[in-house]
Coordinates of C-alpha atoms and ligand atoms in Angstrom, one line a residue:
M1 CA 7.5 66.4 42.9
H2 CA 4.3 67.9 41.5
V3 CA 3.0 66.2 38.4
D4 CA -0.3 66.3 36.3
L5 CA -1.0 62.6 36.1
L6 CA 0.2 59.6 38.0
I7 CA -0.5 56.1 36.8
R8 CA 0.2 53.5 39.4
N9 CA 0.0 49.7 39.6
V10 CA 0.6 49.1 35.9
R11 CA 2.7 46.7 33.9
L12 CA 4.8 48.7 31.5
A13 CA 5.7 47.6 28.0
T14 CA 8.1 50.5 27.6
L15 CA 9.6 49.2 24.3
S16 CA 12.7 51.0 25.4
T17 CA 16.1 49.6 24.5
K18 CA 17.2 50.8 28.0
V19 CA 15.1 48.2 29.7
D20 CA 16.7 44.8 29.2
A21 CA 13.6 42.6 29.1
P22 CA 11.2 41.4 26.3
Y23 CA 8.9 44.4 25.3
G24 CA 11.0 46.5 27.7
T25 CA 8.7 45.2 30.4
I26 CA 8.6 46.6 34.0
D27 CA 6.2 44.5 35.9
E28 CA 5.3 46.7 38.9
G29 CA 5.5 50.0 37.1
L30 CA 4.7 53.7 37.7
L31 CA 4.5 56.5 35.2
A32 CA 4.2 60.2 35.9
V33 CA 3.2 62.9 33.4
K34 CA 3.9 66.6 33.5
D35 CA 3.3 69.2 30.8
G36 CA 2.4 66.6 28.3
T37 CA 5.5 64.6 28.6
I38 CA 6.6 61.6 30.6
A39 CA 8.3 63.0 33.7
W40 CA 9.2 59.7 35.3
V41 CA 8.8 56.0 34.4
G42 CA 10.1 52.9 36.1
A43 CA 9.6 50.4 38.9
A44 CA 7.3 51.6 41.6
S45 CA 9.8 50.5 44.2
E46 CA 12.3 53.0 42.8
A47 CA 9.9 55.9 42.3
P48 CA 10.4 59.3 44.1
R49 CA 7.5 60.8 46.0
F50 CA 5.0 62.4 43.7
D51 CA 1.9 64.4 44.4
S52 CA -0.4 64.6 41.5
K53 CA -3.7 66.4 40.4
V54 CA -4.9 63.1 38.9
E55 CA -4.0 59.6 40.1
L56 CA -5.0 56.4 38.4
D57 CA -4.8 52.8 39.8
G58 CA -4.1 50.7 36.7
A59 CA -5.1 47.5 38.4
K60 CA -2.2 45.6 36.8
A61 CA -3.3 46.4 33.2
W62 CA -0.6 47.0 30.6
L63 CA 0.5 50.4 29.5
T64 CA 2.2 50.9 26.1
P65 CA 3.3 53.9 24.1
G66 CA 0.6 55.3 21.8
L67 CA 0.7 53.3 18.5
I68 CA 2.1 54.8 15.4
D69 CA 0.8 54.0 11.9
C70 CA 3.8 55.2 9.8
H71 CA 2.5 54.5 6.3
T72 CA -1.0 55.4 5.2
H73 CA -2.8 57.0 2.2
L74 CA -5.7 58.0 4.5
V75 CA -6.9 61.0 2.5
F76 CA -8.7 60.0 -0.7
A77 CA -12.2 60.0 -2.2
G78 CA -14.4 57.1 -3.3
N79 CA -13.5 53.4 -3.2
R80 CA -12.4 50.7 -5.5
A81 CA -14.7 47.8 -4.7
D82 CA -15.4 47.4 -8.4
E83 CA -11.7 46.7 -9.0
F84 CA -11.8 44.2 -6.2
E85 CA -14.6 42.4 -8.0
K86 CA -12.6 42.5 -11.3
R87 CA -9.5 41.1 -9.6
L88 CA -11.6 38.2 -8.3
Q89 CA -12.6 37.5 -11.9
G90 CA -8.9 37.2 -12.8
V91 CA -7.7 40.7 -13.8
S92 CA -4.5 41.6 -12.0
Y93 CA -3.7 44.8 -10.0
E94 CA -1.1 45.7 -12.6
Q95 CA -3.4 45.1 -15.6
I96 CA -6.1 47.3 -14.0
A97 CA -3.5 50.1 -13.5
K98 CA -2.3 49.9 -17.1
K99 CA -5.8 50.3 -18.3
G100 CA -6.2 53.7 -16.5
G101 CA -7.9 52.3 -13.4
G102 CA -6.1 51.7 -10.2
I103 CA -4.4 54.7 -8.7
L104 CA -5.8 56.9 -11.5
S105 CA -9.4 56.1 -10.7
T106 CA -8.8 57.3 -7.2
V107 CA -7.1 60.4 -8.6
R108 CA -10.3 61.2 -10.6
A109 CA -12.4 60.9 -7.5
T110 CA -10.0 62.9 -5.3
R111 CA -9.7 65.7 -7.8
A112 CA -13.5 66.0 -7.9
A113 CA -13.8 66.0 -4.1
S114 CA -13.9 69.2 -2.1
E115 CA -11.7 69.8 0.9
E116 CA -14.7 69.2 3.2
E117 CA -15.6 65.9 1.5
L118 CA -12.0 64.7 1.8
L119 CA -11.9 65.8 5.4
S120 CA -15.1 64.0 6.4
S121 CA -14.2 60.7 4.8
A122 CA -10.7 60.8 6.2
L123 CA -12.1 61.6 9.7
V124 CA -14.1 58.3 9.7
R125 CA -11.0 56.2 8.9
L126 CA -8.8 58.2 11.4
A127 CA -11.4 57.7 14.1
R128 CA -11.1 53.9 13.6
L129 CA -7.3 54.1 14.0
Q130 CA -7.5 56.4 17.0
G131 CA -10.0 54.1 18.7
E132 CA -7.3 51.4 18.6
G133 CA -4.8 53.5 20.5
V134 CA -3.1 55.0 17.5
T135 CA -1.8 58.5 18.5
T136 CA 0.5 59.2 15.4
V137 CA -0.4 58.7 11.8
E138 CA 1.6 59.4 8.6
I139 CA -0.5 60.5 5.7
K140 CA 0.7 60.7 2.1
S141 CA -0.6 62.7 -0.8
G142 CA -0.5 61.1 -4.3
Y143 CA -4.1 61.0 -5.4
G144 CA -4.0 64.5 -6.8
L145 CA -1.0 64.5 -9.1
D146 CA -1.6 68.1 -9.9
E147 CA -0.6 71.1 -7.9
E148 CA -4.0 72.1 -6.6
T149 CA -5.1 68.6 -5.5
E150 CA -1.8 67.5 -4.0
L151 CA -1.8 70.7 -1.9
R152 CA -5.5 70.1 -0.9
M153 CA -4.7 66.6 0.3
L154 CA -1.8 67.8 2.4
R155 CA -3.9 70.6 3.8
V156 CA -6.6 68.2 4.7
A157 CA -4.0 65.9 6.4
R158 CA -2.8 68.9 8.5
E159 CA -6.4 69.8 9.3
L160 CA -7.0 66.3 10.7
E161 CA -4.5 67.0 13.4
R162 CA -6.6 70.0 14.6
R163 CA -9.7 67.8 14.7
V164 CA -8.5 64.6 16.3
P165 CA -6.1 64.1 19.2
V166 CA -3.4 62.5 17.1
T167 CA -0.1 63.7 15.6
I168 CA -0.1 63.8 11.8
S169 CA 3.1 63.4 9.8
T170 CA 2.6 64.4 6.1
T171 CA 4.4 63.0 3.1
F172 CA 4.4 64.2 -0.4
L173 CA 3.9 61.4 -2.9
G174 CA 3.6 63.3 -6.1
A175 CA 5.6 60.5 -7.9
H176 CA 2.8 57.9 -7.4
A177 CA 1.4 57.6 -10.9
L178 CA 1.6 59.4 -14.3
P179 CA -1.3 61.9 -14.4
P180 CA -3.3 62.1 -17.7
E181 CA -2.0 65.6 -18.5
F182 CA 1.5 64.3 -19.0
E183 CA 2.8 62.2 -21.9
N184 CA 5.7 60.7 -20.1
N185 CA 7.2 60.2 -16.7
D186 CA 10.2 62.4 -17.2
D187 CA 8.2 65.5 -17.9
Y188 CA 6.0 64.8 -14.9
I189 CA 9.1 64.3 -12.7
D190 CA 10.5 67.6 -13.9
F191 CA 7.1 69.3 -13.0
I192 CA 7.3 67.8 -9.5
C193 CA 10.8 68.9 -9.0
E194 CA 10.6 72.4 -10.5
T195 CA 7.0 73.4 -9.5
I196 CA 5.4 71.5 -6.7
L197 CA 8.3 70.6 -4.4
P198 CA 9.7 74.1 -4.1
K199 CA 6.2 75.3 -3.1
L200 CA 5.7 72.6 -0.5
G201 CA 9.1 73.4 0.9
K202 CA 8.0 77.0 1.4
E203 CA 4.6 76.3 2.8
K204 CA 5.9 73.5 5.2
L205 CA 3.0 71.3 4.0
C206 CA 5.0 68.1 4.1
D207 CA 7.4 66.4 6.5
A208 CA 8.9 63.9 4.0
V209 CA 8.9 63.0 0.3
D210 CA 8.0 59.5 -1.0
V211 CA 8.1 57.9 -4.5
F212 CA 6.5 54.8 -6.0
C213 CA 9.7 53.2 -7.4
E214 CA 8.1 50.4 -9.4
G215 CA 7.6 49.1 -13.0
I216 CA 4.1 50.6 -13.0
G217 CA 5.4 53.6 -11.1
F218 CA 8.7 55.5 -11.6
S219 CA 12.2 54.3 -12.5
L220 CA 15.2 54.4 -10.2
E221 CA 16.6 57.4 -12.2
Q222 CA 13.3 59.3 -11.9
S223 CA 13.0 58.5 -8.2
G224 CA 16.6 59.7 -7.7
K225 CA 15.7 63.1 -9.3
V226 CA 12.9 63.6 -6.8
F227 CA 15.2 62.6 -3.9
E228 CA 17.9 65.0 -5.1
K229 CA 15.4 67.9 -5.1
A230 CA 13.9 66.9 -1.7
C231 CA 17.3 66.7 -0.1
A232 CA 18.2 70.2 -1.5
L233 CA 15.0 71.5 0.2
G234 CA 16.0 69.8 3.4
L235 CA 13.2 67.2 3.3
P236 CA 13.8 63.6 4.4
I237 CA 12.9 60.9 1.9
K238 CA 11.4 57.4 1.8
A239 CA 10.2 55.1 -0.9
H240 CA 7.7 52.5 -1.9
A241 CA 10.3 50.0 -2.9
E242 CA 10.4 46.4 -4.1
Q243 CA 6.7 45.9 -3.7
L244 CA 5.9 44.1 -7.0
S245 CA 9.4 43.8 -8.5
D246 CA 13.0 44.6 -7.6
L247 CA 14.2 47.9 -9.1
G248 CA 16.7 48.6 -6.4
G249 CA 14.6 51.3 -4.7
A250 CA 15.7 50.3 -1.2
A251 CA 19.4 50.8 -2.1
L252 CA 18.5 54.2 -3.5
V253 CA 16.8 55.2 -0.2
A254 CA 20.0 54.1 1.6
Q255 CA 22.1 56.2 -0.8
Y256 CA 20.1 59.3 0.1
R257 CA 20.1 58.5 3.8
G258 CA 16.3 58.1 3.7
L259 CA 14.1 57.3 6.7
S260 CA 12.5 54.1 5.3
A261 CA 12.0 51.7 2.5
D262 CA 8.5 50.4 2.5
H263 CA 6.9 47.1 1.3
L264 CA 10.1 45.2 0.3
E265 CA 8.6 41.9 -0.8
Y266 CA 11.2 41.6 -3.6
L267 CA 14.2 43.0 -1.6
K268 CA 17.3 41.1 -2.5
A269 CA 19.7 39.7 0.0
E270 CA 22.6 42.2 -0.6
D271 CA 20.3 45.2 -0.1
V272 CA 19.5 44.1 3.4
A273 CA 23.0 45.1 4.5
V274 CA 22.7 48.3 2.6
L275 CA 19.6 49.3 4.5
K276 CA 21.3 48.4 7.8
K277 CA 24.3 50.5 7.0
A278 CA 22.1 53.5 6.2
N279 CA 20.1 52.9 9.4
A280 CA 16.9 53.0 7.3
V281 CA 13.7 51.4 8.6
A282 CA 12.1 48.5 6.7
V283 CA 8.4 49.3 6.8
L284 CA 6.3 46.2 6.3
L285 CA 2.8 46.4 4.9
P286 CA 1.2 43.0 5.3
A287 CA -2.3 44.3 4.6
A288 CA -1.4 45.2 1.0
F289 CA 0.3 41.7 0.6
Y290 CA -2.8 40.1 2.0
F291 CA -5.3 42.1 -0.1
L292 CA -3.4 41.7 -3.4
N293 CA -3.0 38.0 -2.5
E294 CA 0.7 38.3 -3.1
K295 CA 3.0 35.2 -2.8
Q296 CA 6.5 36.6 -2.3
V297 CA 7.2 37.4 1.4
P298 CA 9.8 40.1 2.4
P299 CA 13.1 38.6 3.5
I300 CA 12.2 38.8 7.2
Q301 CA 14.9 36.5 8.5
A302 CA 17.6 38.3 6.7
L303 CA 16.3 41.7 8.0
R304 CA 16.1 40.3 11.5
D305 CA 19.7 38.8 11.3
A306 CA 21.1 42.1 10.0
K307 CA 19.2 44.0 12.8
V308 CA 17.4 46.3 10.3
P309 CA 14.7 48.0 12.3
M310 CA 11.3 46.7 11.1
A311 CA 8.1 48.8 11.3
V312 CA 4.6 47.6 10.6
A313 CA 1.9 49.9 9.1
T314 CA -1.6 49.6 7.5
D315 CA -0.9 51.3 4.1
C316 CA -4.6 52.3 4.4
N317 CA -5.6 53.1 0.8
P318 CA -8.5 52.3 -1.5
G319 CA -6.6 50.1 -3.9
S320 CA -4.3 47.7 -2.2
A321 CA -5.1 48.0 1.5
P322 CA -8.6 49.0 2.4
I323 CA -8.0 48.7 6.1
A324 CA -8.2 51.0 9.1
S325 CA -6.9 48.7 11.8
L326 CA -3.3 48.8 12.9
L327 CA -3.9 45.9 15.3
T328 CA -5.0 43.8 12.3
A329 CA -1.9 44.7 10.4
M330 CA 0.1 43.6 13.4
N331 CA -1.7 40.2 13.4
Q332 CA -1.1 40.0 9.6
S333 CA 2.6 40.7 10.1
C334 CA 2.9 37.8 12.4
V335 CA 0.7 35.3 10.5
L336 CA 1.8 36.2 6.9
F337 CA 5.4 37.4 7.4
G338 CA 6.4 35.5 10.5
L339 CA 7.1 38.5 12.8
T340 CA 7.0 37.7 16.5
P341 CA 4.4 39.6 18.5
E342 CA 7.2 41.6 20.1
E343 CA 8.6 42.6 16.7
A344 CA 5.1 43.6 15.6
L345 CA 4.6 45.8 18.7
T346 CA 8.1 47.3 18.3
G347 CA 7.1 47.9 14.7
V348 CA 4.2 50.1 15.6
T349 CA 6.0 52.0 18.3
R350 CA 9.7 52.5 18.5
H351 CA 10.6 51.6 14.9
A352 CA 7.5 53.4 13.5
A353 CA 8.7 56.5 15.3
Q354 CA 12.1 56.2 13.7
A355 CA 10.5 55.8 10.2
L356 CA 8.9 59.2 10.8
N357 CA 11.9 60.9 12.2
L358 CA 10.1 61.1 15.5
A359 CA 12.3 58.8 17.6
N360 CA 13.3 61.7 19.9
Q361 CA 9.7 62.3 20.9
K362 CA 7.7 59.2 20.4
G363 CA 7.5 55.4 20.3
V364 CA 8.8 54.4 23.8
L365 CA 7.9 55.0 27.4
E366 CA 10.9 57.0 28.6
A367 CA 11.3 60.2 30.6
G368 CA 11.2 63.2 28.3
K369 CA 9.1 61.5 25.6
D370 CA 5.5 62.7 24.7
A371 CA 2.9 61.2 27.1
D372 CA 1.0 59.3 24.3
L373 CA -0.1 56.3 26.3
V374 CA -2.5 53.4 25.9
L375 CA -3.9 51.2 28.7
W376 CA -4.9 47.7 27.8
E377 CA -6.8 45.2 29.9
I378 CA -4.8 42.2 28.7
N379 CA -2.6 39.6 30.4
H380 CA 0.3 40.0 28.0
P381 CA 1.3 42.4 25.2
N382 CA 1.4 39.4 22.8
E383 CA -2.4 39.7 22.9
L384 CA -2.2 42.8 20.8
S385 CA -1.0 40.8 17.8
Y386 CA -3.0 37.7 18.5
G387 CA -6.6 38.6 18.2
I388 CA -8.5 40.2 15.4
N389 CA -11.0 42.8 16.7
L390 CA -10.8 41.2 20.2
T391 CA -8.8 43.9 21.9
K392 CA -9.5 47.6 22.4
P393 CA -7.7 50.1 24.7
S394 CA -9.4 50.9 27.9
R395 CA -7.8 54.3 28.1
I396 CA -5.8 56.5 25.8
W397 CA -3.8 59.6 26.6
F398 CA -2.5 62.0 24.0
G399 CA 0.1 64.5 25.2
G400 CA -1.0 63.6 28.7
N401 CA -4.7 64.3 28.1
D402 CA -7.2 61.6 28.5
V403 CA -8.7 61.2 25.0
S404 CA -10.3 57.8 25.5
R405 CA -13.7 58.9 24.2
S406 CA -12.6 61.2 21.4
Ligands
DI6_1 N1 1.7 51.2 -3.3 C1 0.6 50.9 -2.5 O1 0.4 50.0 -1.9 C2 -0.4 52.0 -2.7 N2 0.4 53.0 -3.4 C3 1.5 52.4 -3.8 O2 2.4 53.0 -4.4 C4 -1.6 51.6 -3.4 C5 -2.2 52.7 -4.2 C6 -3.5 52.4 -4.8 O3 -3.7 51.3 -5.4 O4 -4.4 53.3 -4.8
FE2 FE1 1.6 52.8 0.2

């Protein structure tokens, strides 16, 4: 069989449920790529004969799927280092938000930034993620909160995909905070549902719709209205739920058959089963927990017992998670939340793909999936969660193309 790329002599962490071994490991593996997808993957001893334009001896390095950061706010202007200082003097994140700082201070900076400015600052952060082997990134709007700026953010997110060899999945997060032009949440939610969402649906600018269901964000009822409209437009939904308090946002996601409920520090026991029943992903964001110095940990053991798929993401944003390192978030998920390194790696591959509705294309090394691949010179995949800034990929392929130096 003719293929475009043949990678021999590698250890495969397939993360596939079809391979019955930790990490879906195949020790003496071989992987063949044709037309940007994985044409064949498995044990070298079982491989058919291939002839290939390009062949690589992996020298027993580990090959994993491209990593997926399934929750970021990567496009924004400015930073919030001043608030960081205030918090260290004893002012809380919620107090800062109530005084018009927090998300709204990034909204002011983002509204004032041109498309080019947003693009160039996002490119810096995206390059950091890409350099760690991230080949798919979800990016939310939510720092515009008016039609023009929300659309600009989403256009910038789409443009990033043309500039960097990564897949971008965009999410509309209009219901992130109350913009200054509106007196109350209900009027703003009506504006989102009646004006912005129909436009986004038409222009195909977003792949999903998110809400900040929280005491300092939007109520369950307001979140439900947004979901109702999103579903009517055929857009999948997800939520920032149970981050700082328990409003029942995760159960609302389940009710609307959403892709994921994200954060979940305050998730109550009975809602774990509700998530499982709806096959929604629990997206864990340990960098926000770390940076806000939170104390309440998500109910990991209950999620694990119920077999709720757990993903791990950076939440990269200027307020609660100024981080552009998914490998660090994996480490934090283990140290702070008690995930195993295998759960952390599954959380940035197979489960992250599911959280983005991309499970058919990405997240595992299986024939037919996109050839987004990362080669690591490590002795074991647990090293990906173990070190902080110790490990970097030695090769990265995106859709079968070597993009190691992009
Ligand atoms: N939760 C978060 O972690 C981010 N948004 C949200 O709803 C933080 C947003 C920010 O502080 O700028
Ligand atoms: Fe977030």
